[in-house]
Short mmCIF file of N, CA and C in Angstrom, two decimals:
data_model
loop_
_atom_site.label_atom_id
_atom_site.label_comp_id
_atom_site.label_asym_id
_atom_site.label_seq_id
_atom_site.Cartn_x
_atom_site.Cartn_y
_atom_site.Cartn_z
N GLY A 1 -35.00 -124.45 40.75
CA GLY A 1 -34.74 -125.18 42.15
C GLY A 1 -34.34 -125.13 43.24
N LEU A 2 -34.54 -125.58 44.14
CA LEU A 2 -34.10 -125.38 45.85
C LEU A 2 -32.64 -126.00 45.88
N ARG A 3 -31.75 -125.49 46.70
CA ARG A 3 -30.36 -126.04 46.61
C ARG A 3 -30.42 -126.27 48.31
N VAL A 4 -29.05 -126.90 48.62
CA VAL A 4 -29.18 -127.56 49.95
C VAL A 4 -29.37 -126.70 50.81
N HIS A 5 -29.68 -126.84 52.10
CA HIS A 5 -30.16 -125.85 53.25
C HIS A 5 -30.93 -124.85 53.08
N GLU A 6 -31.62 -124.72 51.84
CA GLU A 6 -32.66 -123.98 51.77
C GLU A 6 -34.42 -124.81 52.33
N TYR A 7 -35.08 -123.95 52.27
CA TYR A 7 -36.36 -124.50 53.05
C TYR A 7 -37.46 -124.68 51.88
N LEU A 8 -38.31 -125.65 52.01
CA LEU A 8 -39.61 -125.32 51.16
C LEU A 8 -40.70 -125.32 52.08
N TYR A 9 -41.78 -124.78 51.94
CA TYR A 9 -42.70 -124.59 52.83
C TYR A 9 -44.31 -125.00 52.16
N PHE A 10 -45.16 -125.72 52.84
CA PHE A 10 -46.18 -126.33 52.81
C PHE A 10 -47.04 -125.68 53.76
N GLN A 11 -48.56 -125.85 53.20
CA GLN A 11 -49.42 -125.73 54.38
C GLN A 11 -50.70 -126.46 54.34
N VAL A 12 -50.90 -126.91 55.70
CA VAL A 12 -52.03 -127.98 55.54
C VAL A 12 -53.59 -127.06 55.62
N LEU A 13 -54.30 -127.58 54.49
CA LEU A 13 -55.66 -126.64 54.42
C LEU A 13 -56.64 -127.58 55.39
N SER A 14 -56.71 -128.53 55.10
CA SER A 14 -57.48 -129.54 55.92
C SER A 14 -56.61 -130.86 56.72
N PRO A 15 -57.07 -131.09 57.83
CA PRO A 15 -58.12 -130.51 58.82
C PRO A 15 -57.54 -129.37 59.53
N GLY A 16 -58.69 -128.74 59.73
CA GLY A 16 -58.48 -127.28 60.06
C GLY A 16 -57.53 -127.18 61.43
N ASP A 17 -57.87 -128.16 62.44
CA ASP A 17 -56.66 -127.93 63.74
C ASP A 17 -55.34 -128.05 63.49
N ILE A 18 -54.90 -128.57 61.96
CA ILE A 18 -53.28 -128.49 61.84
C ILE A 18 -53.13 -127.32 60.81
N ARG A 19 -54.15 -126.61 60.32
CA ARG A 19 -53.89 -125.37 59.15
C ARG A 19 -52.95 -124.62 59.65
N TYR A 20 -51.87 -125.10 59.31
CA TYR A 20 -50.02 -124.22 59.76
C TYR A 20 -49.19 -124.38 58.35
N ILE A 21 -48.45 -123.48 58.17
CA ILE A 21 -47.45 -123.98 57.58
C ILE A 21 -46.02 -124.38 57.90
N PHE A 22 -45.63 -125.59 57.32
CA PHE A 22 -44.53 -126.28 57.89
C PHE A 22 -43.47 -126.15 56.77
N THR A 23 -42.18 -126.19 57.52
CA THR A 23 -40.95 -126.22 56.98
C THR A 23 -40.43 -127.43 56.58
N ALA A 24 -39.89 -127.71 55.33
CA ALA A 24 -39.23 -128.90 55.28
C ALA A 24 -37.97 -128.51 54.15
N THR A 25 -37.40 -129.56 54.34
CA THR A 25 -35.86 -129.63 53.49
C THR A 25 -35.85 -130.46 52.50
N PRO A 26 -35.13 -130.43 51.27
CA PRO A 26 -35.34 -131.04 50.18
C PRO A 26 -34.23 -131.89 50.33
N ALA A 27 -34.01 -133.14 49.48
CA ALA A 27 -32.84 -134.00 49.65
C ALA A 27 -31.80 -133.57 49.31
N LYS A 28 -30.60 -133.75 49.69
CA LYS A 28 -29.30 -133.28 49.18
C LYS A 28 -29.32 -133.48 47.82
N ASP A 29 -29.11 -134.51 47.30
CA ASP A 29 -28.23 -135.28 46.15
C ASP A 29 -29.38 -136.05 45.16
N PHE A 30 -30.51 -136.29 45.64
CA PHE A 30 -31.25 -136.96 44.61
C PHE A 30 -32.82 -136.47 44.83
N GLY A 31 -33.45 -137.10 43.43
CA GLY A 31 -34.80 -136.40 43.55
C GLY A 31 -34.89 -135.20 42.79
N GLY A 32 -36.27 -134.98 42.37
CA GLY A 32 -36.74 -133.83 41.37
C GLY A 32 -36.88 -132.60 42.49
N VAL A 33 -37.45 -131.56 41.58
CA VAL A 33 -37.65 -130.22 42.34
C VAL A 33 -39.30 -129.99 41.51
N PHE A 34 -39.96 -129.13 42.56
CA PHE A 34 -41.32 -128.82 42.28
C PHE A 34 -41.00 -127.68 41.39
N ASN A 35 -41.58 -128.01 40.09
CA ASN A 35 -41.79 -127.61 39.40
C ASN A 35 -43.18 -126.75 39.12
N THR A 36 -43.92 -127.35 39.67
CA THR A 36 -45.36 -127.19 39.75
C THR A 36 -45.76 -126.59 41.07
N ARG A 37 -46.89 -125.68 41.45
CA ARG A 37 -47.20 -125.27 42.60
C ARG A 37 -48.77 -126.11 42.79
N TYR A 38 -48.80 -126.80 43.80
CA TYR A 38 -50.33 -127.76 43.97
C TYR A 38 -51.32 -126.77 44.98
N ASP A 39 -52.16 -126.38 44.46
CA ASP A 39 -53.06 -125.31 45.61
C ASP A 39 -53.70 -126.60 46.50
N GLN A 40 -54.28 -127.51 45.67
CA GLN A 40 -54.89 -128.56 46.81
C GLN A 40 -54.68 -129.70 46.06
N ILE A 41 -53.76 -130.44 47.25
CA ILE A 41 -53.35 -131.73 46.67
C ILE A 41 -53.47 -132.75 48.03
N HIS A 42 -53.74 -134.05 48.14
CA HIS A 42 -53.67 -134.92 49.10
C HIS A 42 -52.43 -135.11 49.67
N LEU A 43 -52.14 -135.21 50.76
CA LEU A 43 -50.95 -135.60 51.74
C LEU A 43 -51.56 -136.72 52.38
N VAL A 44 -50.97 -138.03 51.56
CA VAL A 44 -51.22 -139.28 52.40
C VAL A 44 -50.44 -140.32 52.97
N PRO A 45 -50.53 -140.49 54.11
CA PRO A 45 -49.80 -141.17 54.97
C PRO A 45 -49.43 -142.61 54.31
N ALA A 46 -48.44 -142.99 54.11
CA ALA A 46 -47.96 -144.23 53.65
C ALA A 46 -48.76 -145.37 54.93
N ASP A 47 -49.09 -146.40 54.10
CA ASP A 47 -49.38 -147.72 54.77
C ASP A 47 -48.63 -149.09 54.41
N PRO A 48 -47.72 -149.33 55.17
CA PRO A 48 -47.08 -149.00 56.42
C PRO A 48 -46.48 -147.83 56.17
N PRO A 49 -46.07 -146.96 57.34
CA PRO A 49 -45.63 -145.70 57.22
C PRO A 49 -44.21 -145.61 56.93
N GLU A 50 -43.03 -146.75 56.93
CA GLU A 50 -42.02 -146.84 56.46
C GLU A 50 -41.95 -146.68 54.91
N ALA A 51 -42.89 -147.09 54.22
CA ALA A 51 -42.52 -147.43 52.64
C ALA A 51 -41.68 -147.96 52.18
N CYS A 52 -41.24 -149.11 52.83
CA CYS A 52 -39.86 -149.71 52.41
C CYS A 52 -40.15 -150.70 51.48
N GLY A 53 -41.45 -151.08 51.07
CA GLY A 53 -41.92 -152.36 50.16
C GLY A 53 -43.40 -151.61 49.57
N GLU A 54 -43.90 -152.96 49.37
CA GLU A 54 -45.33 -152.90 49.07
C GLU A 54 -46.27 -152.02 49.94
N LEU A 55 -47.15 -151.06 49.45
CA LEU A 55 -48.19 -150.40 50.42
C LEU A 55 -49.53 -150.74 50.30
N ASN A 56 -50.10 -151.10 51.43
CA ASN A 56 -51.74 -151.09 51.62
C ASN A 56 -52.39 -150.31 50.78
N ASN A 57 -52.14 -148.95 50.90
CA ASN A 57 -53.15 -148.05 50.35
C ASN A 57 -52.29 -147.25 49.22
N GLY A 58 -51.44 -147.88 48.24
CA GLY A 58 -51.00 -147.17 47.15
C GLY A 58 -51.58 -146.67 46.23
N VAL A 59 -52.99 -147.13 46.07
CA VAL A 59 -53.92 -146.48 45.11
C VAL A 59 -54.21 -145.32 45.51
N PHE A 60 -54.05 -144.55 46.49
CA PHE A 60 -54.43 -143.49 47.44
C PHE A 60 -53.34 -142.63 46.98
N ILE A 61 -51.97 -143.07 46.67
CA ILE A 61 -51.03 -142.23 46.82
C ILE A 61 -50.73 -141.94 45.14
N GLN A 62 -51.05 -142.59 43.91
CA GLN A 62 -51.15 -141.97 42.68
C GLN A 62 -51.74 -140.53 42.28
N ASP A 63 -50.50 -139.61 41.80
CA ASP A 63 -50.72 -138.36 41.76
C ASP A 63 -51.00 -137.13 42.91
N GLN A 64 -50.67 -138.14 44.25
CA GLN A 64 -50.80 -137.15 45.15
C GLN A 64 -49.22 -136.98 45.95
N ILE A 65 -49.20 -136.69 47.10
CA ILE A 65 -47.84 -136.79 47.88
C ILE A 65 -47.93 -137.56 49.07
N ALA A 66 -46.84 -138.13 49.18
CA ALA A 66 -47.14 -139.50 50.19
C ALA A 66 -46.45 -138.86 51.57
N LEU A 67 -46.91 -139.09 52.89
CA LEU A 67 -46.31 -138.89 54.30
C LEU A 67 -45.54 -140.18 54.56
N VAL A 68 -44.28 -140.05 54.51
CA VAL A 68 -43.71 -141.30 54.87
C VAL A 68 -42.76 -140.91 56.24
N GLU A 69 -42.47 -142.43 56.89
CA GLU A 69 -41.55 -142.14 58.41
C GLU A 69 -40.17 -142.59 57.76
N ARG A 70 -39.04 -141.81 58.51
CA ARG A 70 -38.04 -142.27 58.64
C ARG A 70 -37.67 -143.54 59.38
N GLY A 71 -36.84 -144.45 58.80
CA GLY A 71 -36.64 -145.81 59.27
C GLY A 71 -36.80 -146.96 58.44
N GLY A 72 -36.05 -148.34 58.47
CA GLY A 72 -36.24 -149.04 57.73
C GLY A 72 -35.60 -149.37 56.79
N CYS A 73 -35.32 -148.31 55.64
CA CYS A 73 -34.52 -148.55 54.58
C CYS A 73 -34.15 -146.94 54.35
N SER A 74 -33.40 -146.84 53.12
CA SER A 74 -33.13 -145.43 52.83
C SER A 74 -34.10 -144.67 52.33
N PHE A 75 -33.45 -143.41 52.62
CA PHE A 75 -33.93 -142.15 51.99
C PHE A 75 -34.55 -142.44 50.56
N VAL A 76 -33.46 -142.66 49.51
CA VAL A 76 -33.75 -143.18 48.41
C VAL A 76 -34.73 -144.24 47.89
N SER A 77 -34.87 -145.51 48.57
CA SER A 77 -35.64 -146.23 48.68
C SER A 77 -36.90 -145.92 49.05
N LYS A 78 -37.28 -145.35 49.76
CA LYS A 78 -38.50 -144.72 49.98
C LYS A 78 -39.25 -144.03 49.16
N THR A 79 -38.22 -142.99 48.52
CA THR A 79 -38.71 -142.08 47.39
C THR A 79 -39.23 -142.87 46.21
N ARG A 80 -38.39 -144.01 45.86
CA ARG A 80 -38.42 -144.87 44.49
C ARG A 80 -39.94 -145.54 44.88
N VAL A 81 -40.34 -146.09 45.98
CA VAL A 81 -41.35 -146.77 46.45
C VAL A 81 -42.83 -145.89 45.65
N ILE A 82 -42.65 -144.67 46.38
CA ILE A 82 -43.41 -143.75 46.41
C ILE A 82 -43.47 -143.40 44.70
N GLN A 83 -42.69 -143.30 44.49
CA GLN A 83 -42.67 -142.68 42.85
C GLN A 83 -43.05 -144.02 41.79
N GLU A 84 -42.90 -145.31 42.28
CA GLU A 84 -43.36 -146.77 41.46
C GLU A 84 -44.99 -146.52 41.94
N TYR A 85 -45.61 -146.16 42.88
CA TYR A 85 -47.03 -146.06 42.81
C TYR A 85 -47.52 -144.80 42.32
N GLY A 86 -46.58 -143.99 41.56
CA GLY A 86 -47.31 -142.66 41.11
C GLY A 86 -47.38 -141.29 41.92
N GLY A 87 -46.75 -141.31 42.93
CA GLY A 87 -46.62 -140.11 43.74
C GLY A 87 -45.90 -139.19 43.00
N ARG A 88 -46.20 -137.87 43.26
CA ARG A 88 -46.10 -136.44 42.72
C ARG A 88 -44.93 -136.22 43.68
N ALA A 89 -44.56 -136.46 44.93
CA ALA A 89 -43.66 -136.22 45.76
C ALA A 89 -43.93 -137.07 46.95
N VAL A 90 -42.72 -137.07 47.79
CA VAL A 90 -42.52 -137.78 49.02
C VAL A 90 -42.02 -136.67 50.37
N ILE A 91 -42.56 -136.73 51.53
CA ILE A 91 -42.17 -136.09 52.43
C ILE A 91 -42.08 -137.08 53.74
N ILE A 92 -40.66 -136.96 54.06
CA ILE A 92 -40.23 -137.93 54.86
C ILE A 92 -40.14 -137.42 56.34
N ALA A 93 -41.00 -138.03 57.22
CA ALA A 93 -40.99 -137.14 58.24
C ALA A 93 -40.15 -138.09 59.17
N ASP A 94 -39.19 -137.24 60.20
CA ASP A 94 -38.11 -137.92 61.19
C ASP A 94 -39.15 -138.90 62.20
N ASN A 95 -38.54 -139.85 62.70
CA ASN A 95 -39.18 -141.02 63.34
C ASN A 95 -39.06 -140.68 64.60
N ALA A 96 -38.14 -139.73 65.25
CA ALA A 96 -38.20 -139.26 66.25
C ALA A 96 -39.30 -137.94 66.75
N TYR A 97 -40.37 -138.33 67.33
CA TYR A 97 -41.36 -137.50 67.51
C TYR A 97 -41.41 -136.50 68.10
N ASP A 98 -40.27 -136.28 68.84
CA ASP A 98 -39.76 -134.96 69.77
C ASP A 98 -39.28 -134.36 69.01
N ASN A 99 -38.52 -134.38 68.08
CA ASN A 99 -37.60 -133.68 67.09
C ASN A 99 -38.61 -132.66 66.68
N ASP A 100 -38.14 -131.35 67.18
CA ASP A 100 -39.31 -129.98 66.83
C ASP A 100 -38.12 -129.25 66.20
N SER A 101 -36.61 -129.47 65.99
CA SER A 101 -35.87 -128.35 65.53
C SER A 101 -34.75 -128.94 64.55
N PHE A 102 -34.38 -130.06 64.21
CA PHE A 102 -33.07 -130.87 64.00
C PHE A 102 -33.58 -131.59 62.58
N TYR A 103 -32.83 -130.77 61.64
CA TYR A 103 -33.26 -131.27 59.86
C TYR A 103 -32.23 -132.38 59.84
N ILE A 104 -32.72 -133.54 59.13
CA ILE A 104 -31.64 -134.43 58.48
C ILE A 104 -31.01 -134.04 57.40
N GLU A 105 -30.06 -134.14 56.93
CA GLU A 105 -29.66 -133.76 55.57
C GLU A 105 -29.72 -135.51 54.72
N MET A 106 -30.72 -135.44 54.09
CA MET A 106 -30.98 -136.68 52.97
C MET A 106 -30.01 -136.71 52.05
N ILE A 107 -29.48 -137.64 52.03
CA ILE A 107 -28.23 -138.16 51.06
C ILE A 107 -28.53 -139.41 50.46
N GLN A 108 -28.19 -139.50 49.03
CA GLN A 108 -28.00 -140.70 48.14
C GLN A 108 -27.28 -141.92 49.24
N GLU A 109 -27.70 -143.06 48.79
CA GLU A 109 -27.02 -144.06 49.73
C GLU A 109 -26.08 -144.52 48.55
N ASN A 110 -25.12 -145.40 48.72
CA ASN A 110 -23.83 -145.56 48.30
C ASN A 110 -24.31 -146.58 46.95
N SER A 111 -25.09 -146.47 46.22
CA SER A 111 -25.45 -147.22 44.95
C SER A 111 -25.80 -146.17 43.90
N ARG A 112 -26.10 -146.62 42.93
CA ARG A 112 -26.45 -145.59 41.38
C ARG A 112 -28.17 -145.36 41.42
N ARG A 113 -28.77 -145.70 42.58
CA ARG A 113 -29.96 -145.61 42.29
C ARG A 113 -30.53 -143.98 42.94
N THR A 114 -31.53 -143.69 42.01
CA THR A 114 -31.95 -142.38 41.96
C THR A 114 -33.36 -142.34 42.13
N ALA A 115 -33.74 -141.20 42.24
CA ALA A 115 -35.27 -141.38 41.95
C ALA A 115 -35.93 -139.84 41.56
N ASP A 116 -36.77 -139.79 40.66
CA ASP A 116 -37.24 -138.39 39.83
C ASP A 116 -38.17 -137.62 40.70
N ILE A 117 -38.83 -137.87 41.85
CA ILE A 117 -39.81 -136.81 42.43
C ILE A 117 -39.33 -136.42 43.58
N PRO A 118 -39.48 -134.91 43.80
CA PRO A 118 -38.97 -134.31 44.94
C PRO A 118 -39.29 -135.18 46.23
N ALA A 119 -38.24 -135.09 47.42
CA ALA A 119 -38.15 -135.58 48.74
C ALA A 119 -37.51 -134.79 49.50
N LEU A 120 -38.64 -134.54 50.30
CA LEU A 120 -38.59 -133.52 51.33
C LEU A 120 -38.30 -134.06 52.93
N PHE A 121 -37.69 -133.23 53.61
CA PHE A 121 -37.61 -133.75 55.21
C PHE A 121 -38.25 -132.90 56.13
N LEU A 122 -39.14 -133.96 56.84
CA LEU A 122 -39.82 -132.89 57.52
C LEU A 122 -39.75 -133.38 58.97
N LEU A 123 -39.62 -132.52 59.88
CA LEU A 123 -39.65 -132.41 61.64
C LEU A 123 -40.70 -133.42 62.02
N GLY A 124 -39.92 -134.56 63.05
CA GLY A 124 -40.53 -135.68 63.64
C GLY A 124 -41.79 -135.05 64.16
N ARG A 125 -41.72 -133.80 64.87
CA ARG A 125 -42.95 -133.10 65.64
C ARG A 125 -43.76 -132.93 64.84
N ASP A 126 -43.57 -132.26 63.52
CA ASP A 126 -44.70 -132.07 62.83
C ASP A 126 -45.49 -133.11 62.09
N GLY A 127 -44.53 -134.37 61.30
CA GLY A 127 -44.91 -135.50 60.96
C GLY A 127 -46.18 -135.88 61.77
N TYR A 128 -45.88 -136.10 63.32
CA TYR A 128 -46.59 -136.88 64.42
C TYR A 128 -47.83 -136.01 64.32
N MET A 129 -47.62 -134.74 64.37
CA MET A 129 -49.03 -134.11 65.11
C MET A 129 -49.70 -134.28 63.57
N ILE A 130 -49.49 -134.10 62.08
CA ILE A 130 -50.11 -134.24 60.99
C ILE A 130 -50.95 -135.72 60.82
N ARG A 131 -49.91 -136.74 61.39
CA ARG A 131 -50.60 -138.07 61.56
C ARG A 131 -51.76 -138.35 62.63
N ARG A 132 -51.21 -137.43 63.71
CA ARG A 132 -52.55 -137.72 64.72
C ARG A 132 -53.70 -137.04 64.48
N SER A 133 -53.65 -136.03 64.00
CA SER A 133 -54.70 -135.24 63.70
C SER A 133 -55.73 -135.69 62.57
N LEU A 134 -54.87 -136.49 61.82
CA LEU A 134 -56.04 -137.55 60.72
C LEU A 134 -56.78 -138.91 61.53
N GLU A 135 -55.70 -139.40 62.18
CA GLU A 135 -56.30 -140.32 63.02
C GLU A 135 -57.37 -139.95 64.06
N GLN A 136 -57.59 -138.74 64.60
CA GLN A 136 -58.31 -138.21 65.54
C GLN A 136 -59.81 -138.02 64.71
N HIS A 137 -59.57 -137.78 63.50
CA HIS A 137 -60.54 -137.19 62.36
C HIS A 137 -61.17 -138.18 61.68
N GLY A 138 -60.50 -139.38 61.49
CA GLY A 138 -60.72 -140.63 60.84
C GLY A 138 -60.56 -140.22 59.58
N LEU A 139 -59.44 -139.51 59.34
CA LEU A 139 -59.50 -139.04 57.68
C LEU A 139 -58.45 -139.99 56.95
N PRO A 140 -58.32 -140.16 55.59
CA PRO A 140 -57.10 -140.90 54.99
C PRO A 140 -56.07 -140.20 54.48
N TRP A 141 -56.31 -138.61 54.52
CA TRP A 141 -55.17 -137.68 54.03
C TRP A 141 -55.55 -136.29 54.71
N ALA A 142 -54.65 -135.74 54.25
CA ALA A 142 -54.53 -134.17 54.84
C ALA A 142 -54.86 -133.38 52.91
N ILE A 143 -55.46 -132.27 53.23
CA ILE A 143 -55.26 -131.69 52.00
C ILE A 143 -53.85 -130.27 51.99
N ILE A 144 -53.29 -130.08 51.05
CA ILE A 144 -52.13 -129.11 51.23
C ILE A 144 -52.10 -128.55 50.24
N SER A 145 -51.43 -127.40 50.36
CA SER A 145 -50.88 -126.21 48.99
C SER A 145 -49.14 -126.54 49.67
N ILE A 146 -48.33 -127.01 48.30
CA ILE A 146 -47.20 -126.93 48.14
C ILE A 146 -46.59 -126.91 46.93
N PRO A 147 -45.58 -126.04 46.63
CA PRO A 147 -44.95 -125.11 47.79
C PRO A 147 -45.65 -123.82 47.99
N VAL A 148 -45.52 -123.31 48.89
CA VAL A 148 -45.99 -121.92 49.39
C VAL A 148 -44.76 -121.06 49.48
N ASN A 149 -44.88 -119.97 48.65
CA ASN A 149 -44.04 -118.78 48.96
C ASN A 149 -44.47 -117.73 50.36
N VAL A 150 -43.38 -118.13 51.33
CA VAL A 150 -44.03 -117.43 52.46
C VAL A 150 -43.77 -115.87 52.48
N THR A 151 -42.52 -115.57 51.44
CA THR A 151 -42.10 -114.19 51.36
C THR A 151 -43.61 -112.90 51.14
N SER A 152 -44.52 -113.81 50.63
CA SER A 152 -45.66 -113.15 50.10
C SER A 152 -46.82 -112.91 51.35
N ILE A 153 -46.29 -113.63 52.47
CA ILE A 153 -47.12 -113.71 53.65
C ILE A 153 -46.93 -112.82 54.51
N PRO A 154 -47.74 -111.76 54.93
CA PRO A 154 -47.13 -110.85 56.14
C PRO A 154 -47.03 -111.54 57.56
N THR A 155 -46.03 -111.33 58.18
CA THR A 155 -45.80 -111.85 59.55
C THR A 155 -46.67 -112.52 60.61
N TYR A 156 -47.72 -111.48 60.32
CA TYR A 156 -48.52 -111.19 61.28
C TYR A 156 -49.72 -112.86 61.05
N GLU A 157 -49.63 -112.89 59.66
CA GLU A 157 -50.73 -113.90 59.09
C GLU A 157 -49.96 -115.29 59.22
N MET A 158 -48.57 -115.41 58.94
CA MET A 158 -48.06 -116.57 58.99
C MET A 158 -48.63 -117.58 60.30
N ARG A 159 -49.56 -118.60 59.65
CA ARG A 159 -49.77 -119.71 61.05
C ARG A 159 -48.74 -120.62 61.09
N GLN A 160 -47.84 -120.70 62.01
CA GLN A 160 -46.89 -121.61 62.30
C GLN A 160 -47.35 -122.48 63.19
N PRO A 161 -47.03 -123.95 63.32
CA PRO A 161 -46.95 -124.77 64.19
C PRO A 161 -46.70 -124.22 65.79
N PRO A 162 -47.61 -124.25 66.35
CA PRO A 162 -47.18 -123.60 68.11
C PRO A 162 -46.29 -124.42 68.56
N TRP A 163 -45.84 -125.87 68.29
CA TRP A 163 -44.69 -126.66 68.99
C TRP A 163 -43.34 -126.27 68.16
N THR A 164 -43.33 -125.52 67.47
CA THR A 164 -42.01 -125.59 66.03
C THR A 164 -41.40 -124.28 66.47
N PHE A 165 -40.05 -124.54 66.68
CA PHE A 165 -39.54 -122.99 67.07
C PHE A 165 -38.88 -122.97 65.28
N TRP A 166 -39.25 -121.38 65.58
CA TRP A 166 -38.98 -120.57 63.76
C TRP A 166 -37.86 -119.55 64.07
#
């Protein structure tokens, strides 16, 4: 598994205009780890985006990965909601849409609640650009590959988001 301050990478395969490799950080002290590599799995934006309770599109999250927005409730609460809907993992994007460099350390709240599925933190700019692309194309989800082993990709072939500093 991954440890704190390590990165996990995923690649958007579709839609093509955001076919980049994105960087995320795993939750510090809750959630599971990726024991399986998913070559093509749906990244489904939660509705409502903060995923603090009942979801309007929960049926689409089962066996997929949810894209959730920070805010409204704790990271653990969001992860548990996605887990209850059968999601395989959750990617929580910062709600500061201009954040293109600062990773938040996701920690468990002061309760005994926990979650079993992997929880990752994504920069606000990356989450915003993924959601914007889906809206522009009228798509209910993106298709991603996760995790991606970037050490096997030659540097000149790494397609990184042009708005993010590496």
